[in-house]
Coordinates of N, CA, C and O in Angstrom, one line a residue:
Y13 N 0.8 -1.2 0.1 CA -0.1 -0.1 0.0 C 0.8 1.3 -0.1 O 1.9 1.3 0.6
N14 N 0.4 2.3 -0.5 CA 1.1 3.7 -0.7 C 0.5 4.4 0.7 O -0.7 5.0 0.6
I15 N 1.3 4.3 1.8 CA 0.9 4.7 3.0 C 0.7 6.3 2.8 O -0.4 6.8 3.4
K16 N 1.5 7.0 2.2 CA 1.3 8.5 2.1 C 0.0 8.8 1.3 O -0.8 9.8 1.8
Y17 N -0.4 8.1 0.3 CA -1.6 8.2 -0.4 C -2.8 8.0 0.5 O -3.7 8.7 0.5
L18 N -2.8 6.9 1.1 CA -3.9 6.5 2.2 C -4.0 7.5 3.2 O -5.2 7.9 3.5
H19 N -2.9 8.0 3.9 CA -3.0 9.0 4.8 C -3.7 10.3 4.3 O -4.4 10.9 4.9
G20 N -3.3 10.6 3.0 CA -3.8 11.9 2.4 C -5.4 11.7 2.2 O -6.1 12.6 2.4
K21 N -5.7 10.5 1.7 CA -7.2 10.2 1.4 C -8.0 10.2 2.9 O -9.1 10.8 2.9
I22 N -7.4 9.6 3.7 CA -8.1 9.5 5.1 C -8.3 10.9 5.6 O -9.2 11.4 6.0
S23 N -7.1 11.8 5.5 CA -7.2 13.2 5.9 C -8.3 14.1 5.1 O -9.0 14.7 5.9
E24 N -8.4 13.7 4.1 CA -9.4 14.5 3.2 C -10.8 14.1 3.6 O -11.6 14.9 3.7
L25 N -11.1 12.8 3.8 CA -12.3 12.3 4.4 C -12.7 13.0 5.7 O -13.9 13.3 5.8
L26 N -11.7 13.1 6.5 CA -12.0 13.7 7.7 C -12.1 15.1 7.9 O -12.4 15.7 8.9
G27 N -11.7 15.8 6.8 CA -11.8 17.3 6.7 C -10.5 18.0 7.1 O -10.5 19.2 7.2
V28 N -9.5 17.2 7.2 CA -8.2 17.8 7.5 C -7.8 18.8 6.5 O -7.0 19.8 6.9
T29 N -8.1 18.7 5.3 CA -7.8 19.5 4.2 C -8.7 20.7 3.9 O -8.5 21.5 2.8
Q30 N -9.6 20.9 4.9 CA -10.7 22.0 4.6 C -10.2 23.3 5.0 O -10.9 24.2 4.7
G31 N -9.1 23.5 5.8 CA -8.8 24.7 6.1 C -9.5 25.4 7.1 O -9.8 26.5 7.3
Y32 N -9.9 24.4 8.1 CA -10.9 25.0 9.3 C -10.0 25.9 10.1 O -8.7 25.8 10.2
T33 N -10.7 26.8 10.8 CA -10.0 27.7 11.8 C -10.7 27.7 13.1 O -11.9 27.4 13.2
A34 N -10.0 27.9 14.2 CA -10.5 27.8 15.5 C -10.1 29.0 16.5 O -9.1 29.6 16.3
V35 N -11.2 29.3 17.3 CA -10.7 30.2 18.5 C -11.1 29.4 19.8 O -11.8 28.5 19.8
I36 N -10.4 29.7 20.8 CA -10.5 29.1 22.1 C -11.0 30.2 23.2 O -10.4 31.2 23.1
V37 N -12.3 29.9 23.6 CA -12.8 30.9 24.5 C -12.6 30.3 26.0 O -13.1 29.3 26.3
G38 N -11.9 31.1 26.7 CA -11.5 30.7 28.0 C -10.0 30.5 28.1 O -9.6 29.6 27.5
A39 N -9.4 31.5 28.9 CA -7.9 31.4 29.0 C -7.4 30.7 30.1 O -6.3 31.1 30.7
G40 N -8.2 29.9 30.9 CA -7.8 29.3 32.1 C -6.9 28.1 31.9 O -6.3 28.1 30.8
N41 N -6.8 27.2 32.8 CA -5.8 26.2 32.8 C -6.2 25.3 31.6 O -5.3 24.9 30.7
L42 N -7.5 24.9 31.3 CA -7.7 24.0 30.2 C -7.6 24.6 28.9 O -7.1 24.2 27.8
G43 N -8.1 26.0 28.7 CA -7.8 26.7 27.5 C -6.3 26.9 27.2 O -6.0 26.7 25.9
C44 N -5.6 27.2 28.1 CA -4.0 27.3 28.0 C -3.4 25.9 27.5 O -2.6 26.0 26.6
A45 N -3.9 24.9 28.1 CA -3.5 23.6 27.8 C -3.8 23.2 26.3 O -3.0 22.8 25.5
L46 N -5.0 23.5 26.0 CA -5.4 23.2 24.6 C -4.6 24.1 23.6 O -4.4 23.7 22.6
A47 N -4.4 25.4 24.0 CA -3.6 26.3 23.1 C -2.2 25.8 22.8 O -1.6 26.1 21.9
S48 N -1.6 25.0 23.9 CA -0.3 24.8 23.8 C -0.1 23.3 22.9 O 1.0 23.1 22.6
T49 N -1.1 22.6 22.6 CA -1.1 21.4 22.0 C -1.0 21.6 20.4 O -1.4 22.5 19.8
R50 N -0.3 20.7 19.8 CA -0.2 20.6 18.3 C -1.2 20.0 17.6 O -1.2 19.7 16.4
M51 N -2.2 19.5 18.5 CA -3.2 18.6 18.1 C -4.0 19.4 16.8 O -4.5 18.8 15.9
F52 N -4.1 20.6 17.0 CA -5.0 21.4 16.0 C -4.3 21.4 14.6 O -4.9 21.0 13.7
S53 N -2.9 21.8 14.6 CA -2.3 21.8 13.3 C -2.1 20.5 12.6 O -2.1 20.4 11.5
R54 N -1.9 19.6 13.4 CA -1.8 18.1 13.0 C -3.1 17.7 12.3 O -3.0 16.7 11.6
R55 N -4.2 18.3 12.6 CA -5.5 17.9 12.1 C -6.1 19.1 11.0 O -7.1 19.0 10.7
G56 N -5.1 19.9 10.7 CA -5.5 20.8 9.8 C -6.4 22.1 10.2 O -7.0 22.7 9.4
V57 N -6.4 22.3 11.4 CA -7.0 23.4 12.1 C -6.2 24.5 12.4 O -5.3 24.1 13.3
T58 N -6.5 25.6 11.9 CA -5.4 26.8 12.4 C -6.2 27.6 13.6 O -7.3 28.0 13.4
R59 N -5.4 27.8 14.7 CA -5.8 28.4 15.9 C -5.6 29.9 15.5 O -4.6 30.2 15.1
L60 N -6.7 30.7 15.8 CA -6.4 32.1 15.5 C -6.3 33.0 16.7 O -5.5 34.0 16.6
A61 N -7.0 32.6 17.7 CA -7.0 33.6 18.9 C -7.7 32.9 20.2 O -8.3 31.8 19.9
M62 N -7.4 33.5 21.2 CA -8.1 33.2 22.4 C -8.9 34.4 22.9 O -8.7 35.6 22.8
F63 N -9.9 34.0 23.9 CA -10.8 35.1 24.4 C -11.0 34.8 25.8 O -11.2 33.7 26.3
D64 N -11.1 35.9 26.6 CA -11.3 35.8 28.0 C -11.9 37.0 28.6 O -12.1 38.0 27.9
I65 N -12.4 37.0 29.8 CA -12.9 38.1 30.5 C -11.8 38.8 31.4 O -12.1 40.0 31.8
D66 N -10.7 38.1 31.7 CA -9.8 38.6 32.6 C -9.0 39.7 32.0 O -8.3 39.5 31.0
E67 N -9.2 40.9 32.6 CA -8.4 42.1 31.9 C -6.8 42.0 32.0 O -6.2 42.5 31.1
K68 N -6.3 41.2 32.7 CA -4.9 40.9 33.0 C -4.4 40.1 31.7 O -3.3 40.0 31.5
L69 N -5.2 39.3 31.2 CA -4.9 38.4 30.1 C -5.2 39.1 28.8 O -4.4 38.8 27.8
V70 N -6.1 40.0 28.6 CA -6.5 40.6 27.5 C -5.2 41.5 27.1 O -4.7 42.2 27.7
G71 N -5.0 41.3 25.8 CA -3.7 42.1 25.3 C -2.6 41.3 25.2 O -1.4 41.6 24.6
S72 N -2.5 40.1 25.9 CA -1.3 39.3 26.0 C -1.3 38.2 24.9 O -2.3 38.2 24.1
E73 N -0.3 37.4 24.9 CA -0.3 36.3 24.0 C -0.1 34.9 24.8 O 0.7 35.1 25.8
I74 N -0.8 33.9 24.6 CA -0.7 32.6 25.2 C -0.3 31.5 24.1 O -1.1 31.4 23.1
N75 N 0.9 31.0 24.1 CA 1.3 30.2 23.2 C 1.2 30.5 21.8 O 0.8 29.7 20.9
G76 N 1.5 31.9 21.6 CA 1.5 32.5 20.4 C 0.2 33.0 19.8 O 0.0 33.5 18.7
L77 N -0.8 32.8 20.6 CA -2.2 33.2 20.3 C -2.6 34.6 21.0 O -2.4 34.5 22.2
P78 N -3.1 35.6 20.4 CA -3.5 36.8 21.0 C -4.7 36.5 21.8 O -5.4 35.7 21.4
V79 N -4.8 37.2 22.9 CA -5.9 37.0 23.8 C -6.8 38.3 23.7 O -6.2 39.5 23.9
Y80 N -7.9 38.1 23.3 CA -8.8 39.4 23.2 C -10.0 39.2 24.3 O -10.1 38.1 24.8
H81 N -10.6 40.4 24.5 CA -11.8 40.3 25.5 C -13.0 39.7 24.9 O -13.2 39.7 23.6
I82 N -13.7 38.9 25.7 CA -14.8 38.2 25.2 C -15.9 39.1 24.4 O -16.6 38.7 23.5
D83 N -15.9 40.3 24.7 CA -16.9 41.4 24.0 C -16.5 41.2 22.5 O -17.3 41.9 21.8
E84 N -15.3 41.0 22.1 CA -14.8 41.1 20.8 C -15.0 39.7 20.0 O -14.7 39.7 18.8
L85 N -15.5 38.7 20.7 CA -15.7 37.4 20.0 C -16.7 37.5 18.8 O -16.3 36.9 17.9
Y86 N -18.0 38.1 18.9 CA -18.7 38.0 17.8 C -18.1 38.7 16.6 O -18.0 38.1 15.4
D87 N -17.5 39.9 16.6 CA -17.0 40.4 15.6 C -15.7 39.9 15.0 O -15.6 39.7 13.8
F88 N -14.9 39.3 15.9 CA -13.7 38.6 15.4 C -14.1 37.2 14.5 O -13.6 37.1 13.6
C89 N -15.2 36.5 15.1 CA -15.6 35.3 14.4 C -16.2 35.7 13.1 O -16.0 35.0 12.1
S90 N -17.0 36.7 13.1 CA -17.6 37.1 11.8 C -16.6 37.5 10.7 O -16.7 37.1 9.6
K91 N -15.7 38.4 11.1 CA -14.6 38.8 10.3 C -13.7 37.8 9.8 O -13.3 37.8 8.6
H92 N -13.3 37.0 10.6 CA -12.3 35.9 10.3 C -13.0 34.6 9.8 O -12.2 33.6 9.6
N93 N -14.3 34.5 9.6 CA -14.8 33.5 9.2 C -14.6 32.0 10.0 O -14.0 31.0 9.4
V94 N -14.5 32.1 11.4 CA -14.1 31.2 12.2 C -15.1 30.0 12.0 O -16.2 30.1 12.1
T95 N -14.4 28.7 12.0 CA -15.2 27.6 11.8 C -15.4 26.9 13.1 O -16.6 26.4 13.2
I96 N -14.6 26.8 14.0 CA -14.7 26.0 15.3 C -14.5 26.8 16.5 O -13.4 27.6 16.5
G97 N -15.3 26.8 17.4 CA -15.2 27.5 18.7 C -15.0 26.5 19.8 O -15.7 25.5 19.8
V98 N -13.8 26.6 20.4 CA -13.5 25.7 21.6 C -14.0 26.4 22.8 O -13.4 27.5 23.2
L99 N -14.9 25.8 23.5 CA -15.4 26.3 24.7 C -14.8 25.8 26.1 O -15.0 24.6 26.3
T100 N -14.2 26.7 26.8 CA -13.5 26.2 28.0 C -13.9 27.1 29.0 O -13.0 27.7 29.9
V101 N -15.2 27.6 29.1 CA -15.7 28.5 30.2 C -16.5 27.8 31.2 O -16.9 26.7 31.1
P102 N -16.8 28.6 32.3 CA -17.7 28.0 33.3 C -19.0 27.7 32.8 O -19.5 28.3 31.8
K103 N -19.7 26.6 33.3 CA -21.0 26.2 32.8 C -21.9 27.3 32.7 O -22.7 27.2 31.8
D104 N -21.9 28.1 33.6 CA -23.0 29.2 33.5 C -22.9 30.3 32.3 O -23.8 30.9 32.1
A105 N -21.7 30.1 31.8 CA -21.5 31.1 30.6 C -21.5 30.3 29.2 O -21.5 31.0 28.2
A106 N -21.5 29.1 29.4 CA -21.4 28.3 28.0 C -22.3 28.5 27.1 O -22.1 28.8 26.0
F107 N -23.7 28.5 27.4 CA -24.8 28.7 26.5 C -24.7 30.0 25.9 O -24.8 30.2 24.5
K108 N -24.5 31.0 26.5 CA -24.4 32.4 26.0 C -23.3 32.6 25.0 O -23.4 33.2 23.9
V109 N -22.0 32.0 25.4 CA -21.0 32.1 24.6 C -21.1 31.3 23.3 O -20.8 31.7 22.1
A110 N -21.7 30.2 23.4 CA -21.9 29.3 22.3 C -22.8 29.9 21.3 O -22.7 29.9 20.1
M111 N -23.9 30.5 21.9 CA -24.9 31.3 21.0 C -24.3 32.4 20.2 O -24.5 32.7 19.2
T112 N -23.4 33.2 21.0 CA -22.7 34.3 20.3 C -21.8 33.8 19.1 O -21.9 34.3 18.1
M113 N -21.1 32.7 19.3 CA -20.3 32.1 18.3 C -21.2 31.5 17.0 O -20.9 31.9 15.9
A114 N -22.3 30.9 17.4 CA -23.3 30.4 16.4 C -23.8 31.6 15.6 O -23.9 31.4 14.4
R115 N -24.1 32.7 16.2 CA -24.6 33.8 15.4 C -23.6 34.5 14.6 O -24.0 35.1 13.7
A116 N -22.4 34.3 15.0 CA -21.3 35.0 14.3 C -20.9 33.9 13.1 O -20.0 34.4 12.3
G117 N -21.4 32.9 12.9 CA -21.1 32.0 11.9 C -20.3 30.7 12.1 O -20.0 30.0 11.2
V118 N -19.9 30.6 13.4 CA -19.1 29.5 13.7 C -20.1 28.1 13.6 O -21.2 28.1 13.8
K119 N -19.4 27.2 12.8 CA -20.1 26.0 12.4 C -19.9 24.9 13.4 O -20.8 24.0 13.4
G120 N -19.0 24.8 14.2 CA -18.8 23.7 15.2 C -18.4 24.3 16.6 O -17.6 25.2 16.6
I121 N -18.9 23.8 17.6 CA -18.7 24.1 18.9 C -18.0 22.9 19.6 O -18.7 21.9 19.8
W122 N -16.8 22.9 20.0 CA -16.2 21.9 20.8 C -16.3 22.2 22.3 O -15.5 23.1 22.8
N123 N -17.1 21.6 23.1 CA -17.7 22.1 24.2 C -16.9 21.2 25.5 O -17.3 20.2 25.6
F124 N -16.2 22.0 26.1 CA -15.4 21.3 27.3 C -16.0 21.8 28.6 O -15.7 21.5 29.7
A125 N -17.0 22.8 28.6 CA -17.7 23.4 29.7 C -18.5 22.1 30.3 O -18.8 21.2 29.6
V126 N -18.5 22.2 31.6 CA -19.1 21.0 32.5 C -20.7 21.1 32.4 O -21.2 21.2 33.4
T127 N -21.2 21.1 31.2 CA -22.6 21.1 31.0 C -22.9 20.7 29.6 O -22.1 20.8 28.6
E128 N -24.0 19.9 29.5 CA -24.4 19.4 28.1 C -25.0 20.6 27.3 O -25.9 21.1 27.7
L129 N -24.3 20.9 26.2 CA -24.9 22.1 25.3 C -25.8 21.4 24.3 O -25.3 20.6 23.5
E130 N -27.0 22.1 24.0 CA -27.7 21.6 22.8 C -28.2 23.1 22.2 O -28.8 23.9 22.9
L131 N -27.7 23.3 21.1 CA -28.0 24.6 20.2 C -29.1 24.2 19.3 O -28.8 23.3 18.3
D132 N -30.0 24.9 19.3 CA -31.1 24.7 18.1 C -30.8 25.7 17.0 O -31.7 26.6 16.8
V133 N -29.7 25.7 16.3 CA -29.2 26.6 15.3 C -28.8 25.8 14.2 O -28.0 25.0 14.3
E134 N -29.6 26.0 13.2 CA -29.3 25.2 11.9 C -27.8 25.4 11.3 O -27.4 26.5 11.4
G135 N -27.3 24.3 11.0 CA -25.8 24.4 10.5 C -24.8 24.5 11.6 O -23.6 24.3 11.2
V136 N -25.2 24.4 12.8 CA -24.1 24.3 13.9 C -24.2 22.9 14.6 O -25.2 22.5 15.1
T137 N -23.0 22.4 14.6 CA -22.9 21.1 15.2 C -22.2 21.4 16.6 O -21.1 22.0 16.8
V138 N -22.5 20.7 17.7 CA -22.0 20.8 19.1 C -21.4 19.3 19.4 O -22.1 18.4 19.3
E139 N -20.2 19.4 19.8 CA -19.5 18.1 20.3 C -19.2 18.4 21.7 O -18.3 19.3 22.2
N140 N -19.9 17.7 22.6 CA -19.9 17.8 24.2 C -18.7 16.8 24.6 O -18.9 15.7 24.2
V141 N -17.8 17.4 25.1 CA -16.7 16.5 25.7 C -17.0 16.2 27.2 O -17.1 17.2 27.9
H142 N -17.1 14.9 27.5 CA -17.4 14.5 29.0 C -16.1 13.9 29.6 O -16.0 12.7 29.6
M143 N -15.2 14.8 30.2 CA -14.1 14.2 30.8 C -14.4 13.3 31.9 O -13.6 12.4 32.1
G144 N -15.4 13.7 32.7 CA -15.7 12.8 33.8 C -16.1 11.5 33.4 O -15.6 10.5 34.0
D145 N -17.0 11.4 32.3 CA -17.2 10.1 31.8 C -16.2 9.3 31.3 O -16.1 8.1 31.6
S146 N -15.3 9.9 30.7 CA -14.0 9.3 30.2 C -13.2 8.7 31.4 O -12.7 7.6 31.4
L147 N -13.1 9.6 32.4 CA -12.3 9.1 33.5 C -13.1 7.8 34.2 O -12.3 6.8 34.6
M148 N -14.4 7.9 34.3 CA -15.1 6.8 34.9 C -14.9 5.5 33.9 O -14.7 4.3 34.5
T149 N -14.9 5.7 32.7 CA -14.7 4.6 31.8 C -13.2 3.9 32.0 O -13.1 2.7 32.1
L150 N -12.3 4.8 32.2 CA -11.0 4.3 32.4 C -10.8 3.5 33.8 O -10.2 2.5 33.9
C151 N -11.5 4.2 34.7 CA -11.6 3.4 36.1 C -12.2 2.2 36.1 O -11.8 1.0 36.5
Y152 N -13.3 2.0 35.3 CA -13.9 0.8 35.0 C -13.0 -0.3 34.4 O -13.0 -1.4 34.8
E153 N -12.4 0.2 33.3 CA -11.5 -0.8 32.6 C -10.4 -1.2 33.4 O -10.0 -2.4 33.3
I154 N -9.8 -0.4 34.2 CA -8.6 -0.6 35.1 C -9.3 -1.8 36.1 O -8.6 -3.0 36.3
G155 N -10.4 -1.5 36.7 CA -11.0 -2.6 37.6 C -11.3 -3.9 37.1 O -11.1 -5.0 37.5
R156 N -11.9 -3.8 35.7 CA -12.3 -5.0 35.1 C -11.0 -5.9 34.7 O -11.0 -7.0 34.9
K157 N -10.0 -5.2 34.2 CA -8.8 -6.0 34.0 C -8.2 -6.5 35.2 O -7.5 -7.6 35.4
K158 N -8.3 -5.9 36.5 CA -7.7 -6.3 37.7 C -8.5 -7.6 38.1 O -8.0 -8.6 38.5
E159 N -9.9 -7.6 38.0 CA -10.7 -8.5 38.3 C -10.5 -9.9 37.5 O -10.6 -10.9 37.9
N160 N -10.2 -9.7 36.2 CA -9.9 -10.8 35.3 C -8.4 -11.2 35.3 O -8.0 -12.0 34.5
G161 N -7.6 -10.6 36.2 CA -6.2 -11.1 36.4 C -5.2 -10.6 35.3 O -4.2 -11.1 35.2
E162 N -5.7 -9.6 34.5 CA -4.9 -9.2 33.5 C -3.8 -8.2 33.9 O -4.1 -7.4 35.0
T163 N -2.6 -8.4 33.5 CA -1.6 -7.5 34.0 C -1.1 -6.7 32.8 O -1.2 -7.1 31.7
S164 N -0.7 -5.5 33.1 CA -0.2 -4.6 32.0 C 1.4 -4.8 31.8 O 2.0 -5.3 32.6
K165 N 1.8 -4.7 30.6 CA 3.3 -4.8 30.3 C 3.9 -3.6 30.7 O 3.4 -2.5 30.4
K166 N 5.0 -3.6 31.2 CA 5.8 -2.5 31.6 C 7.0 -2.5 30.6 O 7.6 -3.3 30.1

């Protein structure tokens, strides 16, 4: 098999070649951690900026991304045709921020807020990330393997 060709085709099918852009809303620990990863660029998504309400962060850069005030989110997303909004805000702010992005034309919301988001906006997809559920799954799998006498290789 031509691995390079197959990788290119799979990337094309998954949308890696679409030129998607993203903003990260929330410059706390999780937002900063996501801003520092190469996961976006490896998947063809260009990170453009971060947004926060903390005046001490506004005007700074985090991992090469400019930090703007949350009040600039709508205009920035509209002007830059942002495709993906990464949401790392407190749960009580999640819906309002997600709706701001959706109204600005953002097509996908990657929601890390600790709340289930459902937006009734045509053309907008929400991917709710449930880190707590993932941790519970991991704990279950560890326990299951322990009960079955399975050992991990070191």
